[in-house]
């Protein structure tokens, strides 16, 4: 599998650099962060990586990547979004991310971690939009912990519990990717449902 081969080749530092790039640099749009994190957790379960150093490195990489993107957005955001379409960047990514921000507000910084493309654009938009630093820091820390460390722990846990998991690693990684991408959508639908119920309650009152 490509992710396993990549991790075997580049190790801890390579994974940390990939997570940092996907979190903080536009060319990271094309990097497979979700599957790499899960695969790294699996490699912990077979003794290739050590769990604690991996959790610390990927958490730091994800948080510092988002922090860099936030400050780049504050300083250069408008110019970044005037870029022409290229192999790495499509202006439709901005619209998609802006819609996500409109739906979720500040929590976008947390939820976007689980949505490819939006994950990379969201912190830049937060900087452009002048999101408060303390709010950004809070959601950045929580999001980095849930995404980076959460996927590693999931891969580690399944690797320990499921015999011969390497036989099923590809469908499991794909399932993790799909489910993690759907989490923010379910959150949005639930929030909309609650708002409608509250609106009906006020009307009846």
CSV table of C-alpha atoms in Angstrom, one decimal:
chain,number,residue,atom,x,y,z
A,1,UNK,CA,0.0,0.0,0.0
A,2,UNK,CA,1.3,3.4,-0.9
A,3,UNK,CA,0.8,5.0,2.6
A,4,UNK,CA,2.6,2.1,4.3
A,5,UNK,CA,5.5,2.3,1.9
A,6,UNK,CA,5.7,6.1,2.3
A,7,UNK,CA,5.8,5.8,6.1
A,8,UNK,CA,8.5,3.0,5.9
A,9,UNK,CA,10.6,5.3,3.7
A,10,UNK,CA,10.4,8.6,5.4
A,11,UNK,CA,9.5,7.7,9.0
A,12,UNK,CA,8.5,10.1,11.8
A,13,UNK,CA,10.0,13.3,10.3
A,14,UNK,CA,8.5,12.6,6.9
A,15,UNK,CA,5.0,12.1,8.4
A,16,UNK,CA,5.3,15.2,10.5
A,17,UNK,CA,6.4,17.3,7.5
A,18,UNK,CA,3.4,15.9,5.4
A,19,UNK,CA,0.9,16.7,8.2
A,20,UNK,CA,2.5,20.2,8.6
A,21,UNK,CA,2.2,20.8,4.8
A,22,UNK,CA,-1.3,19.6,4.5
A,23,UNK,CA,-2.3,21.8,7.5
A,24,UNK,CA,-0.4,24.9,6.5
A,25,UNK,CA,0.6,25.1,2.9
A,26,UNK,CA,-1.6,25.2,-0.3
A,27,UNK,CA,0.3,22.4,-2.0
A,28,UNK,CA,-0.7,20.2,0.9
A,29,UNK,CA,-4.2,20.1,-0.7
A,30,UNK,CA,-3.2,17.0,-2.5
A,31,UNK,CA,-1.6,15.1,0.5
A,32,UNK,CA,-3.4,12.1,2.0
A,33,UNK,CA,-3.3,13.1,5.7
A,34,UNK,CA,-6.2,11.0,6.9
A,35,UNK,CA,-4.9,7.7,5.5
A,36,UNK,CA,-1.3,8.4,6.5
A,37,UNK,CA,-2.3,9.0,10.1
A,38,UNK,CA,-4.4,5.9,10.3
A,39,UNK,CA,-1.7,3.8,8.6
A,40,UNK,CA,0.9,5.2,11.1
A,41,UNK,CA,-1.3,4.0,13.9
A,42,UNK,CA,-1.4,0.6,12.4
A,43,UNK,CA,2.4,0.6,12.1
A,44,UNK,CA,2.6,1.4,15.9
A,45,UNK,CA,0.5,-1.8,16.5
A,46,UNK,CA,3.1,-3.9,14.7
A,47,UNK,CA,6.0,-2.3,16.5
A,48,UNK,CA,7.4,-0.1,13.7
A,49,UNK,CA,6.7,3.2,15.4
A,50,UNK,CA,6.5,4.2,19.0
A,51,UNK,CA,3.1,5.6,20.0
A,52,UNK,CA,4.0,8.5,22.3
A,53,UNK,CA,6.6,10.2,20.0
A,54,UNK,CA,4.3,9.8,17.0
A,55,UNK,CA,1.4,11.4,18.9
A,56,UNK,CA,3.5,14.3,20.0
A,57,UNK,CA,5.1,14.9,16.6
A,58,UNK,CA,1.9,14.8,14.6
A,59,UNK,CA,0.0,17.0,17.1
A,60,UNK,CA,2.7,19.6,17.0
A,61,UNK,CA,2.9,19.4,13.2
A,62,UNK,CA,-0.9,19.8,12.7
A,63,UNK,CA,-1.1,22.7,15.2
A,64,UNK,CA,1.9,24.6,13.9
A,65,UNK,CA,0.8,24.1,10.3
A,66,UNK,CA,-2.6,25.6,11.0
A,67,UNK,CA,-1.0,28.5,12.9
A,68,UNK,CA,1.3,29.3,10.0
A,69,UNK,CA,-1.7,29.2,7.6
A,70,UNK,CA,-3.7,31.6,9.9
A,71,UNK,CA,-0.9,34.2,10.0
A,72,UNK,CA,-0.3,33.8,6.2
A,73,UNK,CA,-4.0,34.5,5.8
A,74,UNK,CA,-3.9,37.6,8.0
A,75,UNK,CA,-0.9,39.0,6.0
A,76,UNK,CA,-1.3,37.7,2.4
A,77,UNK,CA,-4.8,36.2,2.3
A,78,UNK,CA,-6.3,38.4,-0.4
A,79,UNK,CA,-3.3,37.9,-2.7
A,80,UNK,CA,-3.4,34.1,-2.1
A,81,UNK,CA,-7.0,34.0,-3.2
A,82,UNK,CA,-6.3,35.9,-6.4
A,83,UNK,CA,-4.1,33.2,-7.6
A,84,UNK,CA,-5.0,31.6,-10.9
A,85,UNK,CA,-6.2,28.0,-11.0
A,86,UNK,CA,-3.3,25.5,-11.2
A,87,UNK,CA,-2.6,21.9,-10.6
A,88,UNK,CA,-2.4,22.5,-6.9
A,89,UNK,CA,-5.1,25.2,-6.5
A,90,UNK,CA,-8.7,25.7,-7.8
A,91,UNK,CA,-10.7,28.8,-6.8
A,92,UNK,CA,-13.7,26.5,-6.2
A,93,UNK,CA,-11.8,25.4,-3.1
A,94,UNK,CA,-12.3,28.9,-1.6
A,95,UNK,CA,-16.1,28.9,-2.2
A,96,UNK,CA,-16.4,25.5,-0.7
A,97,UNK,CA,-14.5,26.5,2.4
A,98,UNK,CA,-16.4,29.8,2.7
A,99,UNK,CA,-19.7,28.0,2.6
A,100,UNK,CA,-18.3,25.7,5.3
A,101,UNK,CA,-17.4,28.7,7.5
A,102,UNK,CA,-20.8,30.2,6.9
A,103,UNK,CA,-22.4,27.0,8.2
A,104,UNK,CA,-20.2,26.3,11.2
A,105,UNK,CA,-18.6,29.6,12.3
A,106,UNK,CA,-15.6,29.3,14.5
A,107,UNK,CA,-16.1,25.6,14.9
A,108,UNK,CA,-15.0,25.3,11.3
A,109,UNK,CA,-11.4,25.3,12.5
A,110,UNK,CA,-12.1,22.1,14.4
A,111,UNK,CA,-14.5,20.4,12.0
A,112,UNK,CA,-12.6,21.2,8.8
A,113,UNK,CA,-9.8,18.9,10.0
A,114,UNK,CA,-11.9,16.0,8.8
A,115,UNK,CA,-12.8,17.5,5.4
A,116,UNK,CA,-10.1,17.3,2.7
A,117,UNK,CA,-9.4,20.6,0.9
A,118,UNK,CA,-11.4,22.5,3.4
A,119,UNK,CA,-8.8,21.4,6.0
A,120,UNK,CA,-6.1,23.3,4.2
A,121,UNK,CA,-8.1,26.4,3.3
A,122,UNK,CA,-10.0,27.0,6.5
A,123,UNK,CA,-7.1,28.4,8.7
A,124,UNK,CA,-6.2,30.8,5.9
A,125,UNK,CA,-9.8,32.1,5.7
A,126,UNK,CA,-9.8,32.5,9.5
A,127,UNK,CA,-6.8,34.8,9.2
A,128,UNK,CA,-8.3,36.7,6.3
A,129,UNK,CA,-11.6,37.1,8.2
A,130,UNK,CA,-9.9,38.4,11.4
A,131,UNK,CA,-10.9,35.5,13.6
A,132,UNK,CA,-9.8,36.2,17.2
A,133,UNK,CA,-6.5,34.5,18.0
A,134,UNK,CA,-7.7,33.0,21.3
A,135,UNK,CA,-10.7,31.4,19.6
A,136,UNK,CA,-8.5,30.2,16.7
A,137,UNK,CA,-6.0,28.7,19.2
A,138,UNK,CA,-8.7,26.8,21.1
A,139,UNK,CA,-10.2,25.2,18.1
A,140,UNK,CA,-6.8,24.6,16.5
A,141,UNK,CA,-5.6,22.7,19.6
A,142,UNK,CA,-8.7,20.6,20.0
A,143,UNK,CA,-9.0,19.9,16.3
A,144,UNK,CA,-5.3,19.0,16.0
A,145,UNK,CA,-5.7,16.6,18.9
A,146,UNK,CA,-8.9,14.9,17.6
A,147,UNK,CA,-7.7,14.6,14.0
A,148,UNK,CA,-4.0,13.8,14.2
A,149,UNK,CA,-3.9,11.8,17.4
A,150,UNK,CA,-7.4,10.5,17.1
A,151,UNK,CA,-6.7,8.8,13.7
A,152,UNK,CA,-3.4,7.4,14.9
A,153,UNK,CA,-5.0,5.9,18.0
A,154,UNK,CA,-7.8,4.4,15.9
A,155,UNK,CA,-5.3,2.8,13.6
A,156,UNK,CA,-3.3,1.5,16.6
A,157,UNK,CA,-6.4,0.1,18.4
A,158,UNK,CA,-7.7,-1.7,15.3
A,159,UNK,CA,-4.3,-3.0,14.5
A,160,UNK,CA,-4.2,-4.6,18.0
A,161,UNK,CA,-7.7,-5.9,18.0
A,162,UNK,CA,-8.2,-7.3,14.5
A,163,UNK,CA,-6.1,-10.3,13.4
A,164,UNK,CA,-4.3,-9.9,10.1
A,165,UNK,CA,-5.6,-6.3,9.7
A,166,UNK,CA,-3.0,-5.7,7.1
A,167,UNK,CA,-5.2,-7.8,4.7
A,168,UNK,CA,-8.0,-5.3,5.1
A,169,UNK,CA,-6.0,-2.1,5.6
A,170,UNK,CA,-7.1,-0.5,2.2
A,171,UNK,CA,-10.9,-0.8,2.7
A,172,UNK,CA,-10.5,0.2,6.4
A,173,UNK,CA,-8.5,3.4,5.4
A,174,UNK,CA,-11.1,4.2,2.8
A,175,UNK,CA,-13.9,3.8,5.3
A,176,UNK,CA,-12.1,6.0,7.8
A,177,UNK,CA,-11.7,8.7,5.1
A,178,UNK,CA,-15.4,8.6,4.1
A,179,UNK,CA,-16.7,8.6,7.7
A,180,UNK,CA,-14.4,11.4,8.8
A,181,UNK,CA,-15.4,13.5,5.9
A,182,UNK,CA,-19.1,13.0,6.8
A,183,UNK,CA,-18.8,14.0,10.4
A,184,UNK,CA,-19.1,17.8,9.8
A,185,UNK,CA,-22.1,17.2,7.5
A,186,UNK,CA,-23.9,15.2,10.2
A,187,UNK,CA,-23.1,17.9,12.7
A,188,UNK,CA,-24.5,20.6,10.4
A,189,UNK,CA,-27.7,18.6,9.8
A,190,UNK,CA,-28.2,18.0,13.5
A,191,UNK,CA,-27.7,21.7,14.3
A,192,UNK,CA,-30.2,22.6,11.6
A,193,UNK,CA,-32.7,20.1,13.1
A,194,UNK,CA,-32.3,21.6,16.6
A,195,UNK,CA,-32.8,25.2,15.2
A,196,UNK,CA,-36.0,24.1,13.5
A,197,UNK,CA,-37.3,22.5,16.6
A,198,UNK,CA,-36.5,25.6,18.7
A,199,UNK,CA,-38.2,27.8,16.1
A,200,UNK,CA,-41.3,25.7,16.3
A,201,UNK,CA,-41.2,25.9,20.0
A,202,UNK,CA,-41.0,29.7,19.9
A,203,UNK,CA,-43.9,29.9,17.4
A,204,UNK,CA,-46.1,27.7,19.6
A,205,UNK,CA,-45.2,29.7,22.7
